[in-house]
Amino acid sequence: MQLTNRKKVIEQKPMTFAERIYFPAIVKGLRITLRHFFKKIPTIKYPEEIRPYSKNFRGQHSLKRDEEGRERCTACGLCALSCPAEAITMTAAERKKGEEHLYREEKYASVYEINMLRCIFCGLCEEACPKEAIYLDGPHVTADYLRKDFIYGKDKLVEPTFDITKLKS
Amino acid sequence: MEWSFVIEKLILVFIIFVVTLLIAMYSTLAERKIAGFMQDRYGPDRAGLFGILQPLCDGGKFFFKEEIIPAGAHKALFILGPTIAIITACISSAVIPWGQELQIGDRTISLQVADVNVGILYMFGVIALGVYGIMLGGWASNNKFSLMGAIRAASQSISYEIAMGLSIIALLMVTQSLSLKEIVAQQSGFVNWNIWAQPLGFIIFMVCAFAECNRVPFDLPECETELVGGYHTEYSSMKLGLYMFSEYINMFVSSALMASLYFGGYNFPFMNDLGLSANMITILGVVVFFIKILLFIFFFMWVRWTLPRFRYDQLMNLGWKMLIPLAIANIVLTGVFTLIKDTYFS
């Protein structure tokens, strides 16, 4: 017995003459493919063309420097603490005399590593940082062959120094 | 026979051979490009500009692949298969008139390799031979799938050759000639094209041509989804390449045949009213002929990327129960019309 009216019995009708000679259907199909032939192709040819990133795209992390080119990070560990994927590890060190031009505060991270295989690019480290030292403003993390190569150290994360005086000239 | 005649023909044969191979080569690229465009993507476009070098890369790859002959295969026939396929594909273009006569100095050069007065019969004979390549190859492979493909190819081409022949008979009743040169020459201008006299015959002929070339929707001999690769499952390297090549050459030749039987060959509208010199008309005619051929090749590919494959029983039903009766009806109709025309309008 039928409880709902949703069941629909589809009966197979014998094909009509127009269907049996196939031609109307074939012409219809040919028209569809021809329309697609002249359609604009949505493919983006990757290496030559790059899809524009959205403004708030979260890509690879970068450790920022201040206006004098010193590392902002003070190795407080809040980013590591906030990280839900536990991707960040760091070792803190004390700034020595004569290193004032390298690190902004007395403490800095001698080792700072992010495991890009663990990272979920949620951006919580960025939010947690009190020193505005870490941002996820880079491009995609690229593919690699070995797991160990996905652990990015300071060599890949710290943004390169640039001399602002040179920029002006 | 004078020497200059032989040399002239040899040059013509060479040119046609090269052009055929070139077109077959670039058909492979065109096929993939057209498939791409019809599926909203670019085809291959990495090798050279727009992928122009793609066929060369594919050809080179074919040569460097390992050549495998299965242990259980009949070695001689296994090699003979693709050889027959490619040879029959290449020699079938001999009777096609590529253009009118070319006048160089006081020599008249006919742009047809051989003006056989039973050109159409020659054509049919060669096309019928073509299936032996597939059959031998499929049987010699000692593989179930290959054998299935080969059997399908054989029965398919036998079924469709009948309808094809019958549709040609109706055409011959109109043209009163078996020579392709004669048939094309009759269709001068635009209103004399045989398509206007034989629309039904053309449709039957075209459907059969699709079947004879093993193209979709009749590609049952090689249907990848059911039979792995059909008759060429066991083939590798350039032997596979030859099979593919012969398929494209067959497509080219049957396009040329359709263009010359029904669409006036090298004839184009107003060809005699433009006041051009005879040589100019000939050259333009060749160009027009090739445009027609390329349009047909495009049509072959267009259909390929539109229609799914027929089931085997549907294929046989269509061949025996639809096309053959239609072709016979077409012959009768043609006869009646010719009779009416001859008695009342002559």
XYZ file of C-alpha atoms in Angstrom:
515
model
C 0.000 0.000 0.000
C 1.157 3.474 -0.693
C 1.594 5.692 2.373
C 2.906 8.786 0.700
C 2.261 10.099 -2.756
C 5.929 10.433 -3.498
C 6.353 7.134 -5.273
C 6.157 7.523 -9.010
C 5.980 4.536 -11.270
C 7.728 5.267 -14.531
C 6.476 3.133 -17.320
C 8.673 2.490 -20.284
C 6.799 3.602 -23.355
C 7.768 2.207 -26.723
C 9.753 4.726 -28.720
C 7.852 6.911 -31.128
C 8.865 7.069 -34.768
C 10.776 10.331 -34.260
C 12.702 8.717 -31.443
C 13.333 5.559 -33.368
C 15.022 7.267 -36.298
C 17.353 9.034 -33.815
C 17.864 12.046 -36.070
C 15.995 14.744 -34.100
C 17.841 13.712 -30.955
C 21.173 13.643 -32.772
C 20.637 17.139 -34.171
C 19.730 18.361 -30.707
C 22.893 16.844 -29.287
C 25.025 18.289 -32.049
C 23.637 21.739 -31.332
C 24.540 21.434 -27.670
C 28.124 20.404 -28.366
C 28.509 23.144 -30.966
C 27.334 25.712 -28.445
C 30.008 24.500 -26.060
C 32.573 24.650 -28.854
C 32.226 28.424 -28.984
C 31.876 28.985 -25.265
C 34.501 30.806 -23.275
C 36.777 28.290 -21.597
C 36.951 28.706 -17.827
C 40.357 27.036 -17.477
C 43.126 29.137 -15.943
C 46.446 28.198 -17.539
C 48.297 27.903 -14.278
C 51.984 28.667 -14.647
C 51.283 31.585 -16.975
C 48.106 32.796 -15.355
C 47.592 32.799 -11.612
C 44.188 32.979 -10.056
C 44.056 36.132 -7.913
C 44.045 35.405 -4.194
C 41.300 36.819 -2.034
C 42.319 39.648 0.265
C 42.043 37.606 3.429
C 43.648 34.486 2.002
C 45.686 32.665 4.617
C 48.832 31.266 3.069
C 52.320 30.562 4.297
C 53.384 32.281 7.508
C 55.955 34.998 7.665
C 57.734 36.333 10.738
C 57.750 40.082 10.523
C 60.461 42.628 11.188
C 59.944 46.071 12.568
C 60.718 49.323 10.774
C 64.417 49.038 11.669
C 64.675 45.532 10.360
C 64.682 43.782 13.735
C 62.726 40.593 14.365
C 59.541 41.366 16.229
C 59.097 37.901 17.749
C 59.909 37.699 21.453
C 59.395 33.962 21.785
C 56.498 34.385 24.211
C 54.987 31.127 22.940
C 51.427 32.383 22.665
C 51.228 31.326 19.045
C 52.352 27.807 19.900
C 49.852 27.757 22.738
C 46.982 28.932 20.574
C 47.748 26.581 17.742
C 45.015 23.907 17.621
C 47.128 21.664 15.421
C 50.251 22.033 17.544
C 52.324 22.875 14.539
C 54.546 25.523 16.089
C 57.616 24.887 18.225
C 60.202 27.353 19.342
C 63.258 27.772 21.528
C 63.756 31.048 23.290
C 67.095 32.743 23.767
C 68.331 35.896 25.443
C 69.586 38.793 23.416
C 73.331 39.393 23.864
C 75.040 42.733 23.857
C 75.610 43.960 20.333
C 72.588 42.160 18.922
C 70.197 45.055 19.427
C 70.004 45.638 15.700
C 68.801 42.058 15.177
C 66.114 41.534 17.809
C 63.704 44.096 19.130
C 63.333 42.886 22.727
C 65.562 41.140 25.229
C 64.173 37.721 24.356
C 63.951 36.216 20.928
C 63.299 32.858 19.257
C 66.544 31.159 18.348
C 64.617 28.334 16.742
C 61.145 28.811 15.327
C 59.614 25.965 13.394
C 56.210 25.414 11.861
C 55.252 21.972 10.594
C 53.367 22.771 7.431
C 51.861 19.279 7.323
C 50.196 19.895 10.670
C 49.235 23.515 10.115
C 45.567 23.990 9.253
C 45.956 27.664 8.297
C 43.330 28.770 10.781
C 45.109 32.023 11.603
C 44.860 31.704 15.403
C 48.600 32.280 15.803
C 48.198 35.517 13.950
C 45.414 36.516 16.333
C 47.277 35.427 19.442
C 50.500 37.284 18.716
C 50.814 40.382 20.916
C 53.772 41.701 18.943
C 52.259 41.530 15.459
C 55.125 39.269 14.553
C 53.420 36.499 12.590
C 51.069 36.804 9.637
C 49.734 34.239 7.188
C 50.202 36.487 4.217
C 52.361 34.314 1.955
C 51.495 32.215 -1.084
C 50.520 28.550 -1.112
C 52.834 26.161 0.624
C 54.451 24.275 -2.226
C 54.708 20.529 -2.595
C 57.814 18.648 -1.574
C 59.175 15.118 -1.491
C 60.111 14.501 2.124
C 58.192 15.038 5.334
C 61.153 16.698 6.998
C 61.186 19.363 4.306
C 57.773 20.549 5.423
C 59.116 21.707 8.769
C 59.834 25.317 7.964
C 62.481 26.993 10.076
C 63.411 30.620 10.461
C 65.307 30.566 7.179
C 62.007 30.204 5.328
C 59.711 32.063 7.688
C 61.446 35.301 8.612
C 60.771 37.911 5.969
C 63.846 39.159 4.167
C 65.381 42.410 5.341
C 65.151 45.364 3.130
C 66.892 48.661 3.437
C 64.286 51.398 3.436
C 66.869 54.012 2.482
C 67.624 52.107 -0.663
C 63.927 51.983 -1.528
C 63.713 55.778 -1.397
C 66.630 56.428 -3.720
C 54.084 5.494 -72.068
C 56.488 8.383 -71.889
C 58.842 9.044 -69.013
C 57.492 12.499 -68.215
C 54.065 10.973 -67.603
C 55.490 8.511 -65.096
C 57.462 11.217 -63.307
C 54.439 13.478 -63.231
C 52.298 10.769 -61.665
C 55.038 9.856 -59.191
C 55.271 13.454 -58.053
C 51.501 13.591 -57.691
C 51.465 10.351 -55.709
C 54.215 11.660 -53.476
C 52.402 14.931 -52.831
C 49.132 13.158 -52.069
C 50.919 10.717 -49.787
C 52.572 13.511 -47.843
C 49.375 15.529 -47.634
C 47.438 12.470 -46.478
C 49.952 11.735 -43.758
C 50.030 15.371 -42.694
C 46.262 15.529 -42.462
C 46.142 12.238 -40.587
C 48.806 13.544 -38.199
C 47.050 16.763 -37.514
C 43.679 15.017 -37.277
C 44.947 13.457 -34.068
C 45.675 16.900 -32.708
C 42.422 18.330 -34.066
C 40.496 15.499 -32.480
C 41.887 16.282 -29.073
C 41.509 20.018 -29.502
C 37.897 19.687 -30.642
C 37.182 17.297 -27.798
C 38.634 19.889 -25.476
C 36.643 22.786 -26.831
C 33.426 20.802 -26.774
C 34.029 19.937 -23.150
C 34.864 23.532 -22.176
C 38.603 23.071 -21.851
C 41.710 23.606 -23.935
C 43.100 20.552 -25.649
C 46.837 19.893 -25.605
C 48.581 23.252 -25.844
C 51.944 22.744 -24.188
C 54.012 21.403 -27.115
C 54.649 24.401 -29.292
C 52.164 27.166 -30.021
C 48.614 25.819 -29.504
C 50.130 22.337 -29.304
C 51.286 22.397 -32.924
C 54.149 20.024 -32.157
C 51.981 17.527 -30.293
C 51.619 15.040 -33.211
C 55.401 15.005 -33.668
C 55.887 14.270 -29.978
C 53.283 11.490 -30.123
C 54.900 10.006 -33.215
C 58.330 10.151 -31.608
C 56.963 8.466 -28.519
C 55.460 5.671 -30.619
C 58.867 4.957 -32.135
C 60.650 4.760 -28.803
C 58.137 2.488 -27.090
C 58.982 -1.148 -26.621
C 57.626 -3.371 -29.329
C 55.838 -6.342 -27.814
C 54.646 -9.405 -29.706
C 52.700 -11.667 -27.349
C 54.066 -15.198 -26.919
C 50.850 -16.827 -28.115
C 50.400 -14.570 -31.100
C 50.683 -15.692 -34.713
C 53.749 -13.653 -35.487
C 53.412 -13.204 -39.244
C 49.741 -12.279 -39.159
C 50.297 -10.087 -36.127
C 52.687 -7.978 -38.170
C 50.596 -8.249 -41.327
C 47.510 -6.765 -39.622
C 48.605 -3.145 -39.230
C 50.494 -3.366 -42.537
C 47.327 -4.209 -44.451
C 45.391 -1.570 -42.539
C 47.794 1.215 -43.444
C 48.390 0.103 -47.036
C 44.697 -0.142 -47.888
C 44.100 3.191 -46.209
C 46.805 4.821 -48.310
C 45.959 3.324 -51.703
C 42.258 4.107 -51.505
C 42.895 7.751 -52.332
C 44.276 6.878 -55.783
C 41.058 7.412 -57.724
C 39.929 10.618 -56.086
C 40.087 13.600 -58.456
C 41.726 16.333 -56.411
C 41.170 18.982 -59.047
C 40.708 19.732 -62.715
C 43.557 19.811 -65.203
C 46.570 21.993 -64.618
C 48.105 23.606 -67.720
C 51.870 24.028 -67.460
C 53.437 25.105 -70.751
C 51.922 22.763 -73.328
C 51.445 19.909 -70.868
C 48.090 19.134 -69.337
C 48.430 17.573 -65.931
C 45.431 15.773 -64.497
C 45.186 16.085 -60.719
C 44.029 12.518 -60.313
C 46.443 9.670 -59.890
C 44.438 7.093 -61.813
C 41.297 7.748 -63.797
C 39.903 4.248 -63.442
C 36.585 4.097 -65.252
C 35.164 1.973 -62.444
C 36.627 4.231 -59.759
C 33.837 3.659 -57.292
C 34.178 -0.101 -57.529
C 37.921 0.215 -56.913
C 37.190 2.359 -53.904
C 34.732 -0.142 -52.489
C 37.092 -3.019 -53.090
C 39.905 -1.311 -51.233
C 37.680 -0.233 -48.368
C 36.389 -3.799 -48.061
C 39.994 -5.017 -47.917
C 40.685 -2.610 -45.072
C 38.723 -4.705 -42.625
C 41.129 -7.611 -43.147
C 43.807 -5.595 -41.388
C 41.624 -5.339 -38.317
C 40.443 -8.944 -38.518
C 43.909 -10.430 -38.937
C 45.369 -8.250 -36.239
C 42.598 -9.086 -33.810
C 42.720 -12.805 -34.493
C 46.501 -13.077 -34.459
C 46.738 -11.386 -31.050
C 45.467 -14.548 -29.329
C 43.393 -12.488 -26.933
C 39.678 -12.700 -26.195
C 39.111 -9.003 -26.344
C 41.009 -8.587 -29.581
C 39.088 -11.438 -31.144
C 35.774 -9.932 -30.034
C 36.776 -6.605 -31.508
C 37.834 -8.262 -34.742
C 34.590 -10.219 -35.048
C 32.591 -7.106 -34.389
C 34.591 -5.192 -36.996
C 34.006 -7.883 -39.579
C 30.271 -8.240 -39.044
C 29.806 -4.496 -38.764
C 31.553 -3.702 -41.997
C 29.738 -6.474 -43.867
C 26.371 -5.178 -42.645
C 27.069 -1.585 -43.460
C 28.758 -2.194 -46.780
C 25.466 -3.491 -48.166
C 23.591 -0.330 -47.278
C 26.494 1.743 -48.531
C 26.525 -0.059 -51.857
C 22.767 0.296 -52.219
C 22.919 4.019 -51.548
C 25.625 4.295 -54.194
C 23.465 2.440 -56.730
C 20.849 5.183 -56.450
C 23.585 7.722 -57.021
C 24.826 5.848 -60.063
C 21.323 5.897 -61.500
C 21.539 9.679 -61.414
C 25.111 10.055 -62.639
C 25.125 7.185 -65.169
C 28.829 6.699 -64.597
C 31.173 4.736 -62.366
C 34.164 6.981 -62.931
C 34.762 9.381 -60.076
C 36.248 11.944 -62.441
C 33.115 11.857 -64.554
C 30.837 12.079 -61.514
C 32.632 15.102 -60.132
C 32.777 16.819 -63.513
C 29.000 16.498 -63.836
C 28.452 18.442 -60.637
C 29.836 21.717 -61.930
C 28.480 24.831 -60.261
C 26.218 24.543 -57.264
C 22.760 23.359 -58.329
C 24.183 20.239 -59.938
C 25.601 18.845 -56.744
C 24.342 15.324 -56.123
C 23.253 16.162 -52.611
C 20.196 17.936 -54.079
C 19.251 14.873 -56.101
C 20.123 12.320 -53.424
C 19.613 13.743 -49.916
C 18.426 10.443 -48.463
C 21.156 8.545 -50.245
C 23.725 10.919 -48.789
C 22.494 10.409 -45.245
C 22.593 6.634 -45.651
C 26.029 6.832 -47.219
C 27.328 9.038 -44.435
C 26.016 6.793 -41.665
C 27.651 3.841 -43.389
C 30.879 5.789 -43.795
C 30.910 6.368 -40.052
C 30.460 2.652 -39.539
C 33.135 1.730 -42.085
C 35.648 4.060 -40.445
C 34.843 2.561 -37.028
C 34.075 5.987 -35.702
C 31.749 6.820 -32.835
C 28.824 6.002 -32.618
C 29.891 2.810 -34.392
C 33.286 2.271 -32.767
C 32.392 -1.168 -31.474
C 35.571 -2.856 -32.758
C 37.693 -0.891 -30.334
C 35.269 0.235 -27.642
C 37.634 0.955 -24.780
C 35.057 0.571 -22.057
C 34.097 -3.031 -22.824
C 36.928 -4.563 -24.816
C 39.977 -2.819 -23.340
C 41.170 -1.654 -26.752
C 39.329 -4.039 -29.054
C 41.382 -5.417 -31.915
C 44.507 -3.442 -30.963
C 44.613 -4.453 -27.294
C 47.866 -6.363 -27.746
C 49.523 -3.850 -30.017
C 52.194 -1.489 -28.888
C 54.699 0.925 -30.306
C 54.473 1.930 -33.962
C 52.197 -0.994 -34.874
C 49.546 0.594 -32.708
C 50.496 3.891 -34.284
C 49.856 2.453 -37.738
C 46.387 1.288 -36.715
C 45.546 4.728 -35.359
C 47.019 6.353 -38.427
C 45.043 4.146 -40.771
C 41.877 5.087 -38.919
C 42.551 8.753 -39.501
C 43.558 8.210 -43.115
C 40.336 6.275 -43.657
C 38.437 9.169 -42.196
C 40.221 11.562 -44.542
C 39.581 9.396 -47.593
C 35.940 8.829 -46.813
C 35.523 12.558 -46.247
C 37.071 13.103 -49.669
C 34.753 10.478 -51.146
C 31.663 12.051 -49.623
C 32.758 15.493 -50.765
C 33.352 14.309 -54.313
C 30.301 12.068 -54.638
C 27.703 14.368 -53.113
C 29.175 17.823 -52.599
C 30.670 18.499 -55.992
C 34.316 17.718 -55.200
C 36.428 20.582 -56.491
C 33.408 22.447 -57.887
C 32.337 25.636 -56.206
C 29.499 28.074 -56.944
C 30.013 30.512 -59.822
C 33.319 28.903 -60.761
C 32.847 29.657 -64.445
C 31.396 33.159 -64.042
C 34.317 34.749 -62.232
C 36.387 35.180 -65.373
C 39.441 33.450 -63.949
C 42.020 31.569 -65.953
C 41.676 27.792 -66.119
C 44.714 27.202 -63.884
C 43.401 29.625 -61.295
C 40.065 27.805 -61.198
C 41.873 24.503 -60.792
C 43.936 25.767 -57.875
C 40.913 27.364 -56.228
C 39.034 24.127 -56.832
C 41.692 22.125 -54.991
C 41.507 24.558 -52.085
C 37.713 24.349 -52.029
C 37.878 20.566 -52.160
C 40.178 20.490 -49.165
C 37.932 22.880 -47.275
C 35.033 20.523 -47.891
C 37.117 17.567 -46.737
C 38.188 19.353 -43.581
C 34.594 20.286 -42.827
C 33.654 16.631 -43.118
C 36.516 15.642 -40.837
C 35.299 18.241 -38.375
C 31.845 16.728 -38.639
C 33.241 13.262 -37.914
C 34.853 14.608 -34.748
C 31.856 16.699 -33.806
C 29.683 13.589 -33.886
C 32.281 11.649 -31.962
C 32.157 14.043 -29.039
C 28.379 14.217 -29.075
C 26.986 10.708 -29.360
C 27.416 7.697 -27.143
C 28.169 4.305 -28.653
C 25.434 2.041 -29.994
C 24.759 -1.237 -28.336
C 25.651 -4.147 -30.595
C 22.059 -5.248 -31.242
C 21.080 -1.640 -31.913
C 23.900 -1.425 -34.428
C 22.676 -4.510 -36.232
C 19.047 -3.357 -36.089
C 19.979 -0.006 -37.541
C 22.006 -1.580 -40.294
C 19.715 -4.355 -41.406
C 16.241 -3.125 -40.471
C 16.563 0.590 -41.100
C 19.345 1.468 -43.499
C 19.009 -1.376 -46.010
C 15.221 -0.975 -46.490
C 15.702 2.798 -46.658
C 18.425 2.402 -49.255
C 16.219 0.097 -51.356
C 13.338 2.566 -51.051
C 15.732 5.262 -52.164
C 16.630 3.264 -55.263
C 12.947 2.790 -56.125
C 12.185 6.470 -55.554
C 15.135 7.504 -57.675
C 13.943 5.211 -60.431
C 10.413 6.627 -60.309
C 11.646 10.202 -60.363
C 14.031 9.545 -63.225
C 11.222 7.934 -65.186
C 8.870 10.860 -64.534
C 11.577 13.338 -65.445
C 12.463 11.532 -68.661
C 8.852 11.095 -69.813
C 7.362 14.484 -68.914
C 10.180 17.012 -68.558
C 12.608 16.222 -71.329
